[in-house]
GROMACS .gro file of C-alpha atoms in nm:
model
  480
    1MET     CA    1   0.000   0.000   0.000
    2LEU     CA    2   0.145   0.335  -0.104
    3ASP     CA    3   0.098   0.678   0.049
    4LEU     CA    4   0.098   0.905  -0.255
    5GLU     CA    5   0.117   1.224  -0.048
    6HIS     CA    6   0.420   1.097   0.140
    7SER     CA    7   0.588   0.990  -0.183
    8ILE     CA    8   0.551   1.337  -0.327
    9ALA     CA    9   0.708   1.488  -0.018
   10ILE     CA   10   1.007   1.256  -0.046
   11SER     CA   11   1.038   1.341  -0.414
   12ASN     CA   12   1.038   1.713  -0.336
   13THR     CA   13   1.299   1.661  -0.068
   14LYS     CA   14   1.529   1.481  -0.310
   15CYS     CA   15   1.491   1.766  -0.558
   16LEU     CA   16   1.589   2.028  -0.299
   17ILE     CA   17   1.894   1.828  -0.200
   18THR     CA   18   2.008   1.809  -0.560
   19LYS     CA   19   1.982   2.187  -0.599
   20GLU     CA   20   2.170   2.245  -0.275
   21ASP     CA   21   2.450   2.015  -0.383
   22ASN     CA   22   2.471   2.214  -0.706
   23ILE     CA   23   2.532   2.533  -0.507
   24TRP     CA   24   2.815   2.380  -0.305
   25LEU     CA   25   2.961   2.231  -0.619
   26TRP     CA   26   2.992   2.578  -0.771
   27HIS     CA   27   3.124   2.707  -0.440
   28ARG     CA   28   3.410   2.457  -0.466
   29ARG     CA   29   3.461   2.524  -0.837
   30VAL     CA   30   3.525   2.893  -0.781
   31ALA     CA   31   3.785   2.827  -0.509
   32HIS     CA   32   3.551   2.846  -0.208
   33ILE     CA   33   3.442   3.199  -0.284
   34HIS     CA   34   3.216   3.371  -0.033
   35MET     CA   35   2.849   3.284  -0.084
   36ASP     CA   36   2.751   3.649  -0.116
   37HIS     CA   37   2.995   3.692  -0.405
   38LEU     CA   38   2.874   3.373  -0.570
   39LYS     CA   39   2.514   3.495  -0.534
   40LYS     CA   40   2.612   3.827  -0.696
   41LEU     CA   41   2.777   3.649  -0.990
   42SER     CA   42   2.468   3.437  -1.046
   43ARG     CA   43   2.205   3.709  -1.001
   44LYS     CA   44   2.374   3.974  -1.219
   45LYS     CA   45   2.498   3.721  -1.473
   46LEU     CA   46   2.852   3.854  -1.450
   47VAL     CA   47   2.997   3.532  -1.588
   48ILE     CA   48   2.896   3.286  -1.855
   49GLY     CA   49   2.803   2.929  -1.769
   50LEU     CA   50   2.689   2.988  -1.413
   51PRO     CA   51   2.323   2.880  -1.372
   52LYS     CA   52   2.069   3.046  -1.147
   53LEU     CA   53   2.124   2.920  -0.797
   54LYS     CA   54   1.916   2.923  -0.483
   55PHE     CA   55   2.109   2.984  -0.166
   56SER     CA   56   2.060   2.846   0.180
   57LYS     CA   57   2.241   2.968   0.491
   58ASP     CA   58   2.167   2.667   0.705
   59LYS     CA   59   2.479   2.480   0.598
   60LEU     CA   60   2.850   2.551   0.639
   61CYS     CA   61   3.141   2.441   0.423
   62ASP     CA   62   3.371   2.210   0.620
   63ALA     CA   63   3.676   2.305   0.412
   64CYS     CA   64   3.615   2.678   0.470
   65GLN     CA   65   3.579   2.618   0.843
   66LYS     CA   66   3.918   2.451   0.858
   67GLY     CA   67   4.103   2.663   0.603
   68LYS     CA   68   3.980   3.005   0.713
   69GLN     CA   69   3.980   2.957   1.087
   70VAL     CA   70   4.198   3.179   1.306
   71LYS     CA   71   4.356   3.123   1.644
   72ALA     CA   72   4.156   3.225   1.947
   73SER     CA   73   4.293   3.535   2.116
   74PHE     CA   74   4.501   3.487   2.428
   75LYS     CA   75   4.362   3.679   2.722
   76SER     CA   76   4.604   3.889   2.923
   77LYS     CA   77   4.743   3.721   3.228
   78ASN     CA   78   4.621   3.928   3.524
   79GLN     CA   79   4.783   3.721   3.797
   80ILE     CA   80   5.161   3.706   3.839
   81SER     CA   81   5.281   3.353   3.909
   82THR     CA   82   5.625   3.457   4.040
   83SER     CA   83   5.714   3.617   4.374
   84ARG     CA   84   6.047   3.792   4.301
   85PRO     CA   85   6.257   3.931   4.015
   86LEU     CA   86   6.459   3.682   3.807
   87GLN     CA   87   6.251   3.386   3.925
   88LEU     CA   88   6.136   3.345   3.565
   89ILE     CA   89   6.266   3.526   3.258
   90TYR     CA   90   6.152   3.507   2.897
   91MET     CA   91   6.404   3.516   2.613
   92ASP     CA   92   6.372   3.556   2.238
   93LEU     CA   93   6.597   3.655   1.950
   94PHE     CA   94   6.475   3.875   1.665
   95GLY     CA   95   6.648   3.926   1.330
   96ASN     CA   96   6.797   3.913   1.071
   97SER     CA   97   6.690   4.278   1.018
   98ARG     CA   98   6.714   4.418   0.668
   99THR     CA   99   6.904   4.727   0.783
  100MET     CA  100   7.230   4.716   0.977
  101SER     CA  101   7.249   4.933   1.289
  102LEU     CA  102   7.516   5.199   1.340
  103GLY     CA  103   7.701   4.950   1.556
  104GLY     CA  104   7.702   4.687   1.280
  105ASN     CA  105   7.431   4.469   1.436
  106TYR     CA  106   7.149   4.272   1.273
  107TYR     CA  107   6.997   4.082   1.569
  108GLY     CA  108   6.852   4.164   1.910
  109LEU     CA  109   6.826   3.942   2.218
  110VAL     CA  110   6.517   4.042   2.419
  111ILE     CA  111   6.491   3.934   2.785
  112VAL     CA  112   6.179   4.001   2.995
  113ASP     CA  113   6.144   3.945   3.370
  114ASP     CA  114   5.808   3.778   3.447
  115TYR     CA  115   5.766   3.936   3.792
  116SER     CA  116   5.834   4.300   3.702
  117ARG     CA  117   5.802   4.291   3.321
  118PHE     CA  118   6.137   4.476   3.315
  119THR     CA  119   6.296   4.433   2.973
  120TRP     CA  120   6.654   4.420   2.847
  121VAL     CA  121   6.758   4.432   2.481
  122MET     CA  122   7.109   4.334   2.367
  123PHE     CA  123   7.203   4.397   2.004
  124LEU     CA  124   7.416   4.135   1.829
  125ALA     CA  125   7.604   4.117   1.501
  126ASN     CA  126   7.506   3.752   1.449
  127LYS     CA  127   7.315   3.469   1.618
  128SER     CA  128   7.626   3.303   1.757
  129GLU     CA  129   7.679   3.593   1.999
  130ALA     CA  130   7.356   3.511   2.188
  131PHE     CA  131   7.528   3.261   2.420
  132ASN     CA  132   7.804   3.501   2.534
  133ALA     CA  133   7.553   3.786   2.565
  134PHE     CA  134   7.338   3.577   2.801
  135LYS     CA  135   7.641   3.476   3.012
  136LYS     CA  136   7.735   3.842   3.065
  137PHE     CA  137   7.372   3.934   3.134
  138ALA     CA  138   7.324   3.655   3.390
  139THR     CA  139   7.639   3.751   3.580
  140LEU     CA  140   7.545   4.120   3.582
  141VAL     CA  141   7.182   4.095   3.697
  142GLN     CA  142   7.244   3.821   3.953
  143ASN     CA  143   7.515   4.030   4.119
  144GLU     CA  144   7.298   4.341   4.096
  145LYS     CA  145   6.988   4.186   4.257
  146ASN     CA  146   7.179   3.939   4.479
  147THR     CA  147   6.954   3.657   4.363
  148ASN     CA  148   6.972   3.378   4.108
  149ILE     CA  149   6.783   3.313   3.787
  150THR     CA  150   6.556   3.016   3.854
  151SER     CA  151   6.384   2.949   3.522
  152ILE     CA  152   6.414   3.053   3.158
  153ARG     CA  153   6.142   3.021   2.898
  154SER     CA  154   6.217   3.057   2.527
  155ASP     CA  155   6.113   2.922   2.190
  156HIS     CA  156   6.289   2.639   2.011
  157GLY     CA  157   6.543   2.862   1.833
  158GLY     CA  158   6.877   2.694   1.772
  159GLU     CA  159   7.067   2.983   1.929
  160LEU     CA  160   6.901   2.906   2.268
  161GLN     CA  161   6.848   2.531   2.232
  162ASN     CA  162   7.196   2.383   2.208
  163VAL     CA  163   7.453   2.194   2.414
  164LEU     CA  164   7.642   2.506   2.530
  165PHE     CA  165   7.326   2.672   2.659
  166GLN     CA  166   7.210   2.350   2.821
  167ASN     CA  167   7.544   2.307   3.000
  168ILE     CA  168   7.545   2.657   3.146
  169CYS     CA  169   7.186   2.613   3.268
  170GLU     CA  170   7.277   2.284   3.438
  171GLU     CA  171   7.591   2.439   3.587
  172HIS     CA  172   7.394   2.725   3.749
  173GLY     CA  173   7.085   2.523   3.834
  174ILE     CA  174   6.860   2.704   3.587
  175ASN     CA  175   6.548   2.529   3.460
  176HIS     CA  176   6.513   2.594   3.085
  177ASN     CA  177   6.156   2.553   2.954
  178PHE     CA  178   6.038   2.588   2.596
  179SER     CA  179   5.714   2.739   2.468
  180ALA     CA  180   5.468   2.531   2.269
  181PRO     CA  181   5.549   2.527   1.896
  182ARG     CA  182   5.373   2.780   1.674
  183THR     CA  183   5.221   2.970   1.970
  184PRO     CA  184   5.411   3.298   1.993
  185GLN     CA  185   5.147   3.436   2.233
  186SER     CA  186   5.277   3.213   2.513
  187LYS     CA  187   5.607   3.404   2.499
  188GLU     CA  188   5.438   3.736   2.570
  189THR     CA  189   5.506   3.835   2.901
  190PRO     CA  190   5.854   4.758   3.423
  191TYR     CA  191   6.106   4.931   3.594
  192GLU     CA  192   5.926   5.012   3.922
  193ILE     CA  193   5.881   4.654   4.042
  194TYR     CA  194   6.231   4.553   3.941
  195ASN     CA  195   6.420   4.857   4.080
  196GLY     CA  196   6.185   4.943   4.364
  197ARG     CA  197   6.128   5.299   4.249
  198LYS     CA  198   5.916   5.482   3.995
  199TYR     CA  199   6.068   5.553   3.656
  200ASN     CA  200   6.113   5.920   3.570
  201ILE     CA  201   5.970   5.999   3.227
  202SER     CA  202   5.951   6.376   3.266
  203TYR     CA  203   6.223   6.418   3.004
  204PHE     CA  204   6.046   6.209   2.738
  205ARG     CA  205   5.980   6.410   2.422
  206VAL     CA  206   5.859   6.335   2.072
  207PHE     CA  207   6.139   6.332   1.813
  208GLY     CA  208   6.147   6.660   1.624
  209CYS     CA  209   5.968   6.870   1.886
  210LYS     CA  210   6.092   7.217   1.980
  211CYS     CA  211   6.332   7.257   2.274
  212PHE     CA  212   6.335   7.546   2.519
  213VAL     CA  213   6.599   7.649   2.772
  214LEU     CA  214   6.468   7.684   3.127
  215ASN     CA  215   6.597   7.988   3.313
  216ASN     CA  216   6.556   8.056   3.683
  217GLY     CA  217   6.647   8.422   3.638
  218LYS     CA  218   6.990   8.388   3.797
  219GLU     CA  219   7.187   8.325   3.481
  220LYS     CA  220   7.186   8.499   3.149
  221LEU     CA  221   7.138   8.281   2.846
  222GLY     CA  222   7.364   8.472   2.610
  223LYS     CA  223   7.509   8.162   2.446
  224PHE     CA  224   7.159   8.030   2.369
  225ASP     CA  225   7.030   8.350   2.211
  226ALA     CA  226   7.166   8.261   1.865
  227LYS     CA  227   7.303   8.612   1.824
  228ALA     CA  228   7.661   8.517   1.740
  229ASP     CA  229   7.594   8.414   1.380
  230GLU     CA  230   7.370   8.714   1.327
  231ALA     CA  231   7.628   8.958   1.463
  232ILE     CA  232   7.907   8.813   1.249
  233PHE     CA  233   7.696   8.806   0.934
  234GLU     CA  234   7.602   9.172   0.986
  235ASN     CA  235   7.974   9.250   0.960
  236ASP     CA  236   7.998   9.091   0.613
  237TYR     CA  237   8.164   8.764   0.715
  238VAL     CA  238   8.122   8.463   0.487
  239ARG     CA  239   8.044   8.125   0.640
  240GLY     CA  240   8.278   7.842   0.543
  241LYS     CA  241   8.142   7.584   0.298
  242VAL     CA  242   8.304   7.286   0.472
  243ASP     CA  243   8.306   7.406   0.833
  244ASN     CA  244   7.985   7.594   0.915
  245THR     CA  245   8.136   7.738   1.234
  246LEU     CA  246   8.417   7.913   1.044
  247PHE     CA  247   8.365   8.270   0.918
  248VAL     CA  248   8.602   8.455   0.686
  249LYS     CA  249   8.628   8.820   0.581
  250LYS     CA  250   8.867   8.971   0.326
  251PHE     CA  251   9.028   9.314   0.381
  252LYS     CA  252   9.226   9.393   0.064
  253ASN     CA  253   9.556   9.213   0.136
  254ASP     CA  254   9.452   9.086   0.480
  255THR     CA  255   9.213   8.814   0.597
  256MET     CA  256   9.016   8.772   0.919
  257TYR     CA  257   8.917   8.425   1.047
  258VAL     CA  258   8.657   8.362   1.317
  259GLN     CA  259   8.586   8.016   1.463
  260ILE     CA  260   8.288   7.961   1.694
  261TYR     CA  261   8.288   7.661   1.930
  262VAL     CA  262   7.974   7.655   2.150
  263ASP     CA  263   8.018   7.972   2.360
  264ASP     CA  264   8.386   8.026   2.276
  265ILE     CA  265   8.501   8.247   1.989
  266ILE     CA  266   8.849   8.204   1.845
  267PHE     CA  267   8.970   8.461   1.597
  268GLY     CA  268   9.289   8.561   1.421
  269SER     CA  269   9.411   8.773   1.133
  270THR     CA  270   9.713   8.864   0.929
  271ASN     CA  271   9.668   9.216   1.069
  272VAL     CA  272   9.662   9.270   1.449
  273SER     CA  273   9.444   9.584   1.420
  274LEU     CA  274   9.165   9.374   1.264
  275CYS     CA  275   9.164   9.147   1.571
  276LYS     CA  276   9.130   9.446   1.804
  277GLU     CA  277   8.846   9.588   1.594
  278PHE     CA  278   8.661   9.254   1.594
  279ALA     CA  279   8.696   9.217   1.973
  280LYS     CA  280   8.554   9.567   2.024
  281THR     CA  281   8.259   9.491   1.794
  282MET     CA  282   8.172   9.163   1.970
  283GLN     CA  283   8.196   9.319   2.317
  284GLY     CA  284   7.943   9.577   2.204
  285VAL     CA  285   7.693   9.301   2.120
  286PHE     CA  286   7.765   9.040   2.389
  287GLU     CA  287   7.870   9.035   2.749
  288MET     CA  288   8.206   8.867   2.702
  289SER     CA  289   8.556   8.874   2.839
  290MET     CA  290   8.883   8.852   2.650
  291MET     CA  291   9.093   8.553   2.756
  292GLY     CA  292   9.405   8.667   2.575
  293GLU     CA  293   9.609   8.456   2.336
  294LEU     CA  294   9.487   8.103   2.271
  295THR     CA  295   9.693   7.848   2.468
  296PHE     CA  296   9.467   7.542   2.500
  297LEU     CA  297   9.172   7.410   2.299
  298LEU     CA  298   9.010   7.064   2.294
  299GLY     CA  299   9.322   6.887   2.418
  300LEU     CA  300   9.556   7.086   2.191
  301GLN     CA  301   9.833   7.288   2.356
  302ILE     CA  302   9.912   7.597   2.150
  303LYS     CA  303  10.236   7.789   2.200
  304GLN     CA  304  10.252   8.120   2.017
  305MET     CA  305  10.604   8.251   1.963
  306SER     CA  306  10.757   8.536   1.770
  307ASP     CA  307  10.867   8.314   1.481
  308GLY     CA  308  10.563   8.085   1.462
  309ILE     CA  309  10.310   7.862   1.638
  310PHE     CA  310  10.372   7.518   1.790
  311ILE     CA  311  10.079   7.279   1.845
  312THR     CA  312  10.122   6.968   2.058
  313GLN     CA  313   9.920   6.719   2.263
  314SER     CA  314  10.190   6.630   2.516
  315LYS     CA  315   9.956   6.667   2.815
  316TYR     CA  316   9.693   6.449   2.651
  317CYS     CA  317   9.963   6.196   2.556
  318ASN     CA  318  10.086   6.165   2.917
  319GLU     CA  319   9.728   6.126   3.041
  320LEU     CA  320   9.674   5.856   2.780
  321LEU     CA  321   9.978   5.658   2.899
  322LYS     CA  322   9.864   5.688   3.260
  323LYS     CA  323   9.507   5.586   3.179
  324PHE     CA  324   9.613   5.259   3.019
  325GLY     CA  325   9.892   5.178   3.266
  326MET     CA  326  10.181   5.241   3.026
  327GLU     CA  327  10.350   5.537   3.199
  328GLY     CA  328  10.635   5.315   3.325
  329CYS     CA  329  10.684   5.115   3.004
  330LYS     CA  330  11.003   5.089   2.800
  331GLU     CA  331  11.036   5.318   2.501
  332ALA     CA  332  11.018   5.197   2.140
  333ALA     CA  333  11.208   5.355   1.851
  334THR     CA  334  10.925   5.318   1.597
  335PRO     CA  335  10.544   5.296   1.626
  336ILE     CA  336  10.537   4.963   1.442
  337SER     CA  337  10.784   4.693   1.350
  338ASN     CA  338  10.889   4.668   0.985
  339THR     CA  339  10.820   4.293   1.004
  340CYS     CA  340  10.470   4.332   1.148
  341ASN     CA  341  10.201   4.167   0.934
  342LEU     CA  342   9.874   4.181   1.123
  343ASP     CA  343   9.585   3.956   1.020
  344LEU     CA  344   9.263   3.832   1.181
  345ASP     CA  345   9.458   3.581   1.395
  346GLU     CA  346   9.146   3.365   1.433
  347LYS     CA  347   9.328   3.112   1.654
  348GLY     CA  348   9.474   3.381   1.879
  349ILE     CA  349   9.368   3.458   2.235
  350ALA     CA  350   9.093   3.722   2.256
  351VAL     CA  351   9.147   4.037   2.463
  352ASP     CA  352   8.913   4.289   2.626
  353ASN     CA  353   8.720   4.444   2.337
  354SER     CA  354   8.622   4.761   2.523
  355LYS     CA  355   8.979   4.831   2.636
  356TYR     CA  356   9.114   4.780   2.285
  357LYS     CA  357   8.853   5.014   2.136
  358GLY     CA  358   8.928   5.270   2.407
  359ILE     CA  359   9.299   5.276   2.321
  360ILE     CA  360   9.230   5.297   1.947
  361GLY     CA  361   8.982   5.583   1.994
  362SER     CA  362   9.228   5.776   2.211
  363LEU     CA  363   9.510   5.724   1.962
  364LEU     CA  364   9.292   5.837   1.671
  365TYR     CA  365   9.227   6.164   1.856
  366LEU     CA  366   9.601   6.199   1.910
  367THR     CA  367   9.662   6.184   1.534
  368ALA     CA  368   9.524   6.542   1.517
  369SER     CA  369   9.881   6.655   1.590
  370ARG     CA  370  10.078   6.334   1.538
  371PRO     CA  371  10.090   6.225   1.172
  372ASP     CA  372  10.380   5.993   1.259
  373ILE     CA  373  10.141   5.738   1.417
  374MET     CA  374   9.863   5.768   1.158
  375PHE     CA  375   9.950   5.454   0.960
  376SER     CA  376  10.007   5.225   1.259
  377VAL     CA  377   9.690   5.341   1.440
  378CYS     CA  378   9.473   5.296   1.129
  379LEU     CA  379   9.623   4.950   1.076
  380CYS     CA  380   9.539   4.838   1.430
  381ALA     CA  381   9.192   4.996   1.410
  382ARG     CA  382   9.090   4.745   1.141
  383PHE     CA  383   9.078   4.467   1.402
  384HIS     CA  384   8.878   4.645   1.674
  385SER     CA  385   8.570   4.424   1.630
  386ASN     CA  386   8.750   4.107   1.743
  387PRO     CA  387   9.095   4.196   1.882
  388LYS     CA  388   9.351   3.931   1.975
  389GLU     CA  389   9.672   3.938   2.178
  390SER     CA  390   9.878   4.003   1.864
  391HIS     CA  391   9.674   4.316   1.791
  392MET     CA  392   9.700   4.440   2.150
  393LYS     CA  393  10.077   4.390   2.135
  394SER     CA  394  10.097   4.620   1.830
  395VAL     CA  395   9.879   4.881   1.999
  396LYS     CA  396  10.098   4.878   2.309
  397ARG     CA  397  10.405   4.928   2.089
  398ILE     CA  398  10.249   5.254   1.966
  399LEU     CA  399  10.209   5.362   2.330
  400LYS     CA  400  10.573   5.269   2.398
  401TYR     CA  401  10.675   5.481   2.099
  402LEU     CA  402  10.477   5.776   2.234
  403LYS     CA  403  10.644   5.735   2.574
  404GLY     CA  404  10.975   5.836   2.419
  405ILE     CA  405  10.852   6.143   2.230
  406THR     CA  406  10.549   6.297   2.402
  407ASN     CA  407  10.649   6.655   2.315
  408VAL     CA  408  10.642   6.615   1.937
  409GLY     CA  409  10.389   6.831   1.753
  410LEU     CA  410  10.323   7.057   1.454
  411TRP     CA  411  10.527   7.370   1.378
  412TYR     CA  412  10.376   7.654   1.174
  413PRO     CA  413  10.650   7.910   1.098
  414LYS     CA  414  10.576   8.276   1.044
  415GLY     CA  415  10.615   8.455   0.712
  416VAL     CA  416  10.629   8.153   0.478
  417SER     CA  417  10.479   8.142   0.129
  418LEU     CA  418  10.121   8.013   0.109
  419SER     CA  419  10.175   7.775  -0.182
  420LEU     CA  420   9.976   7.452  -0.144
  421ILE     CA  421  10.176   7.135  -0.210
  422GLY     CA  422  10.054   6.775  -0.194
  423TYR     CA  423  10.248   6.450  -0.169
  424SER     CA  424  10.119   6.096  -0.209
  425ASP     CA  425  10.256   5.745  -0.185
  426SER     CA  426  10.124   5.391  -0.188
  427ASP     CA  427  10.238   5.038  -0.119
  428TYR     CA  428  10.117   4.746  -0.331
  429ALA     CA  429   9.873   4.488  -0.193
  430GLY     CA  430   9.976   4.582   0.160
  431CYS     CA  431   9.667   4.436   0.326
  432LYS     CA  432   9.700   4.059   0.368
  433LEU     CA  433   9.326   4.008   0.406
  434ASP     CA  434   9.198   4.148   0.075
  435ARG     CA  435   9.522   4.242  -0.108
  436LYS     CA  436   9.426   4.609  -0.126
  437SER     CA  437   9.693   4.879  -0.125
  438ILE     CA  438   9.738   5.152   0.137
  439SER     CA  439   9.748   5.517   0.029
  440GLY     CA  440   9.925   5.789   0.223
  441THR     CA  441   9.897   6.161   0.151
  442CYS     CA  442  10.009   6.486   0.311
  443HIS     CA  443   9.950   6.850   0.221
  444LEU     CA  444  10.166   7.146   0.309
  445LEU     CA  445  10.088   7.515   0.302
  446GLY     CA  446  10.435   7.644   0.232
  447SER     CA  447  10.644   7.440   0.477
  448ALA     CA  448  10.359   7.384   0.726
  449LEU     CA  449  10.178   7.050   0.733
  450VAL     CA  450   9.801   7.111   0.729
  451SER     CA  451   9.647   6.778   0.623
  452TRP     CA  452   9.741   6.409   0.615
  453HIS     CA  453   9.581   6.067   0.598
  454SER     CA  454   9.653   5.695   0.565
  455LYS     CA  455   9.374   5.491   0.411
  456LYS     CA  456   9.318   5.154   0.249
  457GLN     CA  457   9.216   5.191  -0.115
  458ALA     CA  458   8.858   5.106  -0.212
  459CYS     CA  459   8.956   4.868  -0.494
  460VAL     CA  460   9.225   4.612  -0.565
  461ALA     CA  461   9.502   4.763  -0.780
  462LEU     CA  462   9.635   4.536  -1.055
  463SER     CA  463   9.981   4.695  -1.058
  464THR     CA  464  10.203   4.926  -0.856
  465ALA     CA  465  10.141   5.202  -1.111
  466GLU     CA  466   9.765   5.173  -1.065
  467ALA     CA  467   9.804   5.188  -0.686
  468GLU     CA  468  10.013   5.506  -0.720
  469TYR     CA  469   9.755   5.662  -0.952
  470ILE     CA  470   9.477   5.594  -0.701
  471ALA     CA  471   9.685   5.755  -0.425
  472SER     CA  472   9.756   6.058  -0.645
  473GLY     CA  473   9.386   6.095  -0.724
  474SER     CA  474   9.304   6.091  -0.354
  475CYS     CA  475   9.568   6.356  -0.293
  476CYS     CA  476   9.430   6.583  -0.567
  477ALA     CA  477   9.075   6.539  -0.440
  478GLN     CA  478   9.184   6.659  -0.095
  479ILE     CA  479   9.350   6.967  -0.247
  480LEU     CA  480   9.039   7.054  -0.447
   0.00000   0.00000   0.00000
């Protein structure tokens, strides 16, 4: 016995299912496009071959659910699970950044204290420095807070998950935990809790904002009034193209030079009366006192005599020897040995990087009046990123050389011709690392040395003649 009414209902149901399957078929054909877009294509007949479709919102596509799903958001952790600083720290390494920092770094090791949320960032040149950076950090903060690091949590990065890192954790009793893979939120973790005092942010300013000098009424702000340039320009002085703090004025056969350094004004002329006139003019504009002849400026000792001027850095040189414990050393006849061939010395014993850089920086400043050490200092400076004992030995030889002749300087005689003469020289493939040649130039105004440099050439010369041509070109460029 058949129920015709029921049969019709079943038939209608089958028909609806067929149409619905047709919709989902087209949904899959057009790369799981959104149903609203598919409906628009069908209704407006924007494409050929797509039939009229009826849409139902009571069904979801399983593939879309899986392929388009997103991770649930991680709620902020309101309760701190640690009871003191350094009980748990989080570590992560970011990089390789596309742009190198001024210090030559591409990576950054970020360390966050769970208890205080205090953060440290250490910049690294490469990943391999992460281990040594952590060792220094651990020693520093544990001594500072007089407590030990209990646990570390990091991701599975190779720079933090290796035998060396595991050994140091076991040696110091540190528990190293790892975050769950592909869940960076679990690594998310201020100054007041860590240091026990509030952080002062009163000096925070937006980059590029205007600055104002605060005055309590007791001091006059003459040097901040920006009147010096205006006063000099009003007297027809021309600002130097290379040095913006140098002003020059021509008086027929005489010339007046004015150099401004912060609130100090240094001036000189080929005619003494012009100096007196300038001093009178400036005293009429500013409240200033005349200090007499220049004897000392920025570490330079200046001795003015009847037949010329002598510039030396003997005081700075003696302070340099005392600073680095070389005041009692034996003297050396030359700043560098003629058999010295410095290289990277990769198997050599490393020395204190900061001390080496400090000596090099001090010696480079000394070359302002000592061209005799220019080559040797520049040679040693090439190895400042990873100095070894062999490099430190060469640097100390320079200091021994200076011990014997601290009073050497530059002599500028009076009444010499002002003809500009340049000299250049070059070795051939003097650098063992890249076979580039070293250029050396000096420039004299009459018989007075005014400029000098020692520099490795930018390209590899194919012959001694080519190396000499490059050095000559550098010399001419300096003259121009």
